[in-house]
């Protein structure tokens, strides 16, 4: 009985051990089955978490696991990952497009965070502040190091505007002048971003606008002066006739002749001013293809009718040259150049006109005289309105300094260029460049 009891206990113990071992094996298998796909998911995500991958990699499970709940979880994570990556790519493209747009602007654009540190700056703003792009990002503007006190002053002014915009949540507009004598004008516009997330600063170069205003003021002042002078002369002679009715015939003839001559000068001045106004509003629908040589020949004929002693030699280096111009205005431009050549040359005037190719698509008209020439210091200004090199001679001839200005305005309106070179005592050379057109336009 004792032996049977012992055998039973041993057998029961062995069976218990076997069952325990089997349970352990089954438990390990079940746990392994459950933890293996989780470990695969963790292993797949680890490189992204550690920063070794830019994007979250795709989770791939064994085929046996793809149909169970873990497979569905992996599939859901992959689907979410794809959507997130697409969204990131979309936002990246949008950011790149926005930066490209900001870089293409002619204005300087700088973005700031809530502490007034730079988060973005386009190249135009970097050039205006004379700073490298990397030296601006993450810093406030006064920290920029510049050898120019003017640029440092501009950076400080920009920073003050940005701080004011951040504090008041209002758009701040300021004007800053750079250079001696106010050569460059900048408008500084600081505006807060939505949700108080920062501010943006726009630097607009308004120099051309200010120059237009200044030119307008100068034009009005000069025109007023030029108009006042002949009016004063006429008024003086009229008062003389009124105060002294018994003038001699010779004196009366002299006074009336001066009044008529002054009226003629006044008439020419008004016509020149009206011509300038008309040219500024010239529509390109007025342009027609013209044979350049025929137009030059026509202008030569008109000039020789008024100045029969003058000599005009036309040299054509192109067989045919057609240009799209307003015929009347282009005649006026060429006539002004030819008449200037006669006016500032000793009699009899000798003028040479050359029609030559400039490039494959452009033609040059050169008008050259053997006159008194133009001083080098005056050459940069001869196309300015009311500018005269020899004021006494211009007054005597009735000129107001508008002839070459009219010529340049006409040439500019025809998409051309004009330049001048001169040597005192030897003559002046004007070179006009125009785009070529076919005979049919």
XYZ file of C-alpha atoms in Angstrom:
441
model
C 0.000 0.000 0.000
C 2.834 2.292 0.874
C 4.524 1.560 -2.420
C 1.330 2.274 -4.315
C 0.882 5.527 -2.451
C 4.421 6.601 -3.222
C 4.067 5.729 -6.902
C 0.824 7.657 -6.990
C 2.446 10.710 -5.468
C 5.421 10.531 -7.825
C 3.130 10.125 -10.792
C 0.942 12.967 -9.648
C 4.026 15.141 -9.108
C 5.394 14.312 -12.586
C 2.009 15.028 -14.099
C 1.844 18.346 -12.234
C 5.329 19.258 -13.407
C 4.411 18.329 -16.972
C 1.192 20.308 -16.805
C 3.074 23.272 -15.316
C 5.725 23.040 -18.015
C 3.072 22.798 -20.696
C 1.261 25.794 -19.218
C 4.513 27.753 -19.141
C 5.221 26.900 -22.750
C 1.714 27.860 -23.803
C 1.896 31.078 -21.776
C 5.248 31.984 -23.375
C 3.845 31.219 -26.825
C 0.758 33.327 -26.198
C 2.813 36.232 -24.749
C 5.287 35.962 -27.614
C 2.390 35.927 -30.035
C 1.000 39.060 -28.426
C 4.270 40.996 -27.945
C 5.960 40.155 -31.272
C 3.804 42.448 -33.456
C 4.052 45.166 -30.813
C 7.844 44.835 -30.864
C 7.817 44.992 -34.659
C 5.798 48.207 -34.477
C 8.198 49.635 -31.859
C 11.247 48.621 -33.959
C 9.721 50.243 -37.040
C 9.015 53.536 -35.227
C 12.346 53.660 -33.327
C 14.505 55.204 -36.147
C 12.013 58.082 -36.535
C 11.876 58.590 -32.779
C 15.675 58.672 -32.556
C 15.873 61.190 -35.396
C 17.583 58.838 -37.863
C 14.625 59.043 -40.276
C 12.927 62.211 -41.519
C 9.568 60.517 -41.975
C 7.796 57.763 -40.041
C 8.585 54.478 -41.895
C 5.912 52.072 -43.028
C 5.092 49.287 -40.532
C 5.330 45.829 -42.125
C 4.145 42.739 -40.164
C 4.486 39.057 -40.965
C 1.836 37.668 -43.276
C 0.386 35.582 -40.417
C -0.163 38.719 -38.374
C -1.653 40.912 -41.099
C -5.159 39.532 -40.709
C -5.530 39.844 -36.944
C -6.123 42.903 -34.767
C -2.435 43.866 -34.798
C -2.488 43.840 -38.563
C -5.449 46.195 -38.503
C -3.616 48.428 -36.024
C -0.522 48.510 -38.242
C -2.656 49.263 -41.284
C -4.393 52.131 -39.447
C -1.055 53.558 -38.328
C 0.314 53.310 -41.876
C -2.770 55.037 -43.255
C -2.457 57.840 -40.698
C 1.252 58.105 -41.446
C 0.576 58.518 -45.195
C -1.992 61.231 -44.553
C 0.376 63.052 -42.194
C 3.227 62.839 -44.717
C 0.982 64.167 -47.485
C -0.107 67.012 -45.228
C 3.527 67.768 -44.343
C 4.495 67.733 -48.034
C 1.571 70.040 -48.835
C 2.554 72.459 -46.070
C 6.197 72.313 -47.196
C 5.195 73.153 -50.782
C 3.000 75.995 -49.544
C 5.841 77.346 -47.424
C 8.246 77.118 -50.378
C 5.763 78.850 -52.677
C 5.217 81.596 -50.097
C 8.966 82.075 -49.697
C 9.429 82.168 -53.482
C 6.701 84.807 -53.764
C 8.270 86.879 -50.989
C 11.713 86.515 -52.589
C 10.351 87.732 -55.939
C 9.021 90.971 -54.437
C 10.887 94.211 -54.969
C 10.139 95.146 -51.346
C 12.074 93.932 -48.353
C 9.997 91.578 -46.159
C 10.965 90.471 -42.626
C 8.881 88.293 -40.267
C 9.251 88.407 -36.481
C 8.090 86.287 -33.547
C 6.461 87.738 -30.429
C 9.866 88.671 -28.986
C 10.788 90.659 -32.123
C 13.332 88.072 -33.279
C 13.644 87.539 -37.030
C 12.071 84.329 -38.326
C 12.229 85.125 -42.050
C 13.963 87.704 -44.251
C 13.982 87.869 -48.045
C 17.083 88.821 -49.994
C 15.886 92.361 -50.728
C 15.656 93.121 -47.001
C 19.119 91.616 -46.474
C 20.528 93.934 -49.145
C 18.768 96.959 -47.655
C 20.176 96.192 -44.200
C 23.486 95.006 -45.681
C 23.341 91.818 -43.615
C 23.787 88.133 -44.385
C 20.609 86.054 -44.201
C 21.962 83.662 -41.566
C 23.087 86.599 -39.424
C 19.503 87.868 -39.208
C 17.520 84.714 -38.427
C 16.934 84.284 -34.698
C 18.185 87.748 -33.731
C 16.630 91.151 -33.130
C 17.579 93.800 -35.691
C 19.680 96.066 -33.413
C 22.083 93.128 -32.923
C 23.120 93.371 -36.573
C 26.706 94.571 -36.884
C 27.278 97.131 -39.627
C 30.128 99.483 -40.455
C 27.590 102.058 -41.634
C 25.931 104.256 -38.974
C 23.107 104.901 -41.468
C 22.304 101.178 -41.762
C 22.496 100.782 -37.982
C 20.055 103.662 -37.647
C 17.732 101.992 -40.154
C 17.865 98.677 -38.243
C 17.063 100.477 -34.975
C 14.172 102.334 -36.619
C 12.768 99.057 -38.000
C 13.035 97.412 -34.576
C 11.194 100.301 -32.921
C 8.392 100.042 -35.472
C 8.066 96.272 -34.958
C 7.952 96.656 -31.150
C 5.284 99.333 -31.460
C 3.206 97.105 -33.769
C 3.517 94.172 -31.336
C 2.541 96.312 -28.331
C -0.353 98.228 -29.913
C -1.572 95.596 -32.414
C -1.759 98.405 -34.991
C -0.026 98.978 -38.318
C 2.870 101.431 -37.993
C 4.049 103.392 -41.060
C 7.289 105.403 -40.993
C 9.570 107.011 -43.588
C 13.359 106.734 -43.502
C 15.865 108.641 -45.612
C 19.220 107.097 -46.562
C 22.240 108.855 -47.988
C 23.404 112.443 -48.032
C 20.823 114.889 -49.259
C 18.019 112.349 -49.094
C 19.063 110.092 -51.980
C 17.007 107.041 -50.963
C 13.554 107.065 -49.389
C 12.165 103.999 -47.611
C 8.672 103.425 -46.259
C 8.788 101.142 -43.194
C 5.465 99.348 -42.626
C 5.209 97.177 -39.477
C 1.993 95.185 -39.028
C 0.994 92.638 -36.342
C 0.146 89.099 -37.411
C -3.157 87.418 -36.576
C -3.641 85.869 -33.118
C -0.707 87.946 -31.788
C 1.739 85.420 -33.227
C 4.314 88.018 -34.261
C 4.715 90.842 -36.755
C 5.808 91.488 -40.307
C 7.881 94.401 -41.600
C 7.825 95.641 -45.197
C 10.548 97.975 -46.499
C 9.399 99.778 -49.647
C 11.832 101.784 -51.760
C 9.892 104.947 -52.609
C 12.836 106.803 -54.120
C 11.371 106.809 -57.627
C 8.049 108.171 -56.310
C 9.788 110.959 -54.446
C 11.894 111.728 -57.514
C 8.736 112.014 -59.615
C 7.310 114.449 -57.064
C 10.552 116.420 -57.039
C 10.681 116.424 -60.830
C 7.095 117.664 -60.888
C 7.965 120.477 -58.495
C 11.072 121.359 -60.525
C 9.077 121.221 -63.749
C 6.416 123.580 -62.406
C 9.055 125.932 -61.004
C 11.056 125.941 -64.243
C 7.974 126.276 -66.429
C 6.727 129.148 -64.274
C 10.098 130.856 -64.549
C 10.327 130.353 -68.311
C 6.771 131.651 -68.781
C 7.276 134.560 -66.419
C 10.311 135.912 -68.290
C 8.641 136.579 -71.686
C 5.474 137.792 -69.967
C 7.555 140.279 -67.952
C 9.260 141.475 -71.155
C 5.966 141.943 -72.983
C 4.450 143.721 -69.991
C 7.437 146.052 -69.746
C 7.253 147.059 -73.385
C 3.455 147.448 -73.178
C 3.792 149.767 -70.175
C 6.415 151.770 -72.090
C 4.009 152.213 -74.985
C 1.296 153.218 -72.538
C 3.426 155.686 -70.568
C 5.165 157.252 -73.594
C 2.587 157.526 -76.402
C 4.697 159.900 -78.534
C 7.557 157.511 -79.342
C 9.519 157.884 -82.532
C 8.719 155.575 -85.403
C 12.080 153.829 -85.083
C 11.648 153.264 -81.358
C 8.065 152.085 -81.849
C 9.201 149.650 -84.549
C 11.966 148.282 -82.310
C 9.600 147.771 -79.349
C 6.900 146.058 -81.400
C 9.511 143.822 -83.047
C 10.768 142.711 -79.610
C 7.202 142.078 -78.444
C 6.512 139.911 -81.520
C 9.781 138.005 -81.037
C 9.031 137.432 -77.352
C 5.504 136.271 -78.193
C 7.006 133.799 -80.654
C 9.301 132.448 -77.961
C 6.355 132.182 -75.580
C 4.349 130.341 -78.229
C 7.170 127.858 -78.836
C 7.511 127.234 -75.099
C 3.790 126.534 -74.680
C 3.803 124.238 -77.716
C 6.802 122.334 -76.304
C 5.049 121.881 -72.957
C 1.906 120.632 -74.704
C 4.010 118.273 -76.830
C 5.607 116.786 -73.709
C 2.179 116.256 -72.173
C 0.924 114.558 -75.372
C 3.967 112.275 -75.567
C 3.488 111.061 -71.985
C 0.036 109.754 -72.981
C 1.062 108.316 -76.348
C -0.839 105.054 -77.121
C 1.074 102.336 -78.975
C -1.873 101.993 -81.352
C -0.395 105.068 -83.081
C 2.719 103.095 -84.067
C 3.034 102.119 -87.739
C 5.926 100.522 -89.661
C 7.939 103.177 -91.535
C 10.945 102.988 -93.819
C 13.678 104.623 -91.734
C 15.669 105.967 -94.705
C 12.578 107.640 -96.184
C 11.869 109.361 -92.863
C 15.458 110.609 -92.547
C 15.382 111.874 -96.159
C 12.122 113.692 -95.408
C 13.639 115.387 -92.344
C 16.733 116.330 -94.365
C 14.543 118.009 -97.004
C 12.689 120.044 -94.355
C 15.963 121.091 -92.694
C 17.559 122.196 -95.964
C 14.471 124.231 -96.818
C 15.004 126.259 -93.614
C 18.827 126.161 -93.751
C 19.894 125.949 -97.422
C 23.581 126.442 -96.569
C 23.685 123.353 -94.343
C 24.978 120.006 -95.590
C 23.448 116.674 -94.517
C 25.226 113.478 -95.575
C 23.168 110.283 -95.078
C 25.045 106.992 -94.949
C 22.982 103.810 -94.878
C 24.626 100.555 -93.832
C 21.350 98.617 -94.031
C 19.504 97.873 -97.250
C 16.112 98.165 -95.607
C 15.225 99.176 -92.076
C 11.651 99.462 -90.852
C 10.708 100.784 -87.417
C 7.320 100.960 -85.687
C 6.831 104.623 -84.736
C 4.385 107.460 -84.530
C 5.416 109.205 -87.762
C 4.819 112.808 -86.644
C 6.547 112.430 -83.291
C 9.522 110.556 -84.729
C 9.937 113.294 -87.368
C 9.899 115.814 -84.516
C 12.653 113.920 -82.662
C 14.932 113.692 -85.712
C 14.248 117.320 -86.643
C 15.184 118.468 -83.134
C 18.516 116.618 -83.408
C 19.217 118.052 -86.880
C 18.234 121.607 -85.888
C 20.413 121.377 -82.767
C 23.303 120.309 -85.001
C 22.763 123.393 -87.191
C 22.229 125.739 -84.220
C 25.454 124.757 -82.478
C 27.701 124.493 -85.557
C 29.558 127.301 -87.311
C 27.978 128.145 -90.679
C 27.727 126.336 -92.973
C 26.787 123.372 -90.768
C 28.083 119.930 -91.747
C 25.948 117.065 -90.481
C 26.345 113.311 -90.955
C 23.515 110.829 -90.394
C 24.386 107.114 -90.233
C 21.842 104.276 -90.265
C 23.602 101.143 -89.035
C 22.739 97.792 -87.444
C 23.106 97.659 -83.661
C 22.143 94.025 -83.083
C 20.128 91.496 -85.064
C 16.879 93.064 -83.883
C 17.831 96.738 -83.461
C 18.997 99.637 -85.613
C 20.993 102.748 -84.727
C 20.598 106.269 -86.091
C 23.702 108.390 -85.528
C 23.497 112.191 -85.913
C 26.941 113.782 -85.835
C 27.978 117.406 -86.303
C 31.223 119.366 -86.331
C 30.008 122.073 -83.994
C 31.172 123.628 -80.762
C 30.622 120.494 -78.688
C 29.267 120.030 -75.157
C 31.378 120.234 -71.963
C 31.822 116.857 -70.270
C 30.241 118.085 -67.021
C 27.033 118.970 -68.884
C 26.620 115.699 -70.831
C 24.761 113.792 -68.053
C 22.135 116.568 -67.854
C 21.439 117.541 -71.468
C 18.239 115.441 -71.577
C 16.838 117.059 -68.410
C 13.905 119.398 -68.902
C 14.819 123.113 -69.056
C 18.533 122.309 -68.932
C 20.658 124.510 -71.181
C 24.422 124.343 -71.631
C 24.823 127.906 -72.922
C 22.014 129.907 -71.306
C 22.852 133.141 -73.090
C 22.838 131.463 -76.491
C 19.596 129.621 -75.699
C 17.887 132.868 -74.718
C 19.077 134.527 -77.895
C 17.785 131.671 -80.069
C 14.505 131.406 -78.132
C 15.300 127.991 -76.659
C 13.980 126.874 -73.279
C 15.973 123.656 -72.801
C 13.106 121.338 -73.802
C 14.269 120.139 -77.233
C 16.473 117.212 -76.159
C 14.065 116.343 -73.349
C 11.324 115.983 -75.963
C 13.631 113.836 -78.105
C 14.444 111.486 -75.227
C 10.791 111.203 -74.179
C 9.794 110.305 -77.748
C 12.582 107.717 -78.074
C 11.707 106.184 -74.679
C 8.062 105.851 -75.705
C 9.205 103.912 -78.786
C 11.178 101.418 -76.600
C 14.434 102.965 -77.754
C 17.506 104.549 -76.178
C 19.504 107.684 -76.890
C 23.006 108.592 -75.766
C 25.372 111.451 -76.493
C 29.113 111.855 -76.758
C 30.928 115.096 -77.442
C 34.298 116.795 -77.641
C 34.668 120.529 -77.278
C 35.555 122.223 -80.550
C 35.080 119.032 -82.580
C 31.374 118.257 -82.415
C 28.656 116.132 -80.848
C 27.371 112.664 -81.674
C 23.849 111.458 -80.785
C 23.117 107.727 -81.112
C 19.500 106.533 -81.178
C 18.740 102.798 -80.920
C 15.326 101.406 -81.939
C 13.852 97.907 -82.345
C 13.487 96.760 -85.951
C 10.101 95.776 -87.373
C 9.057 93.965 -90.522
C 7.579 95.968 -93.414
C 4.114 94.690 -92.466
C 4.583 95.344 -88.761
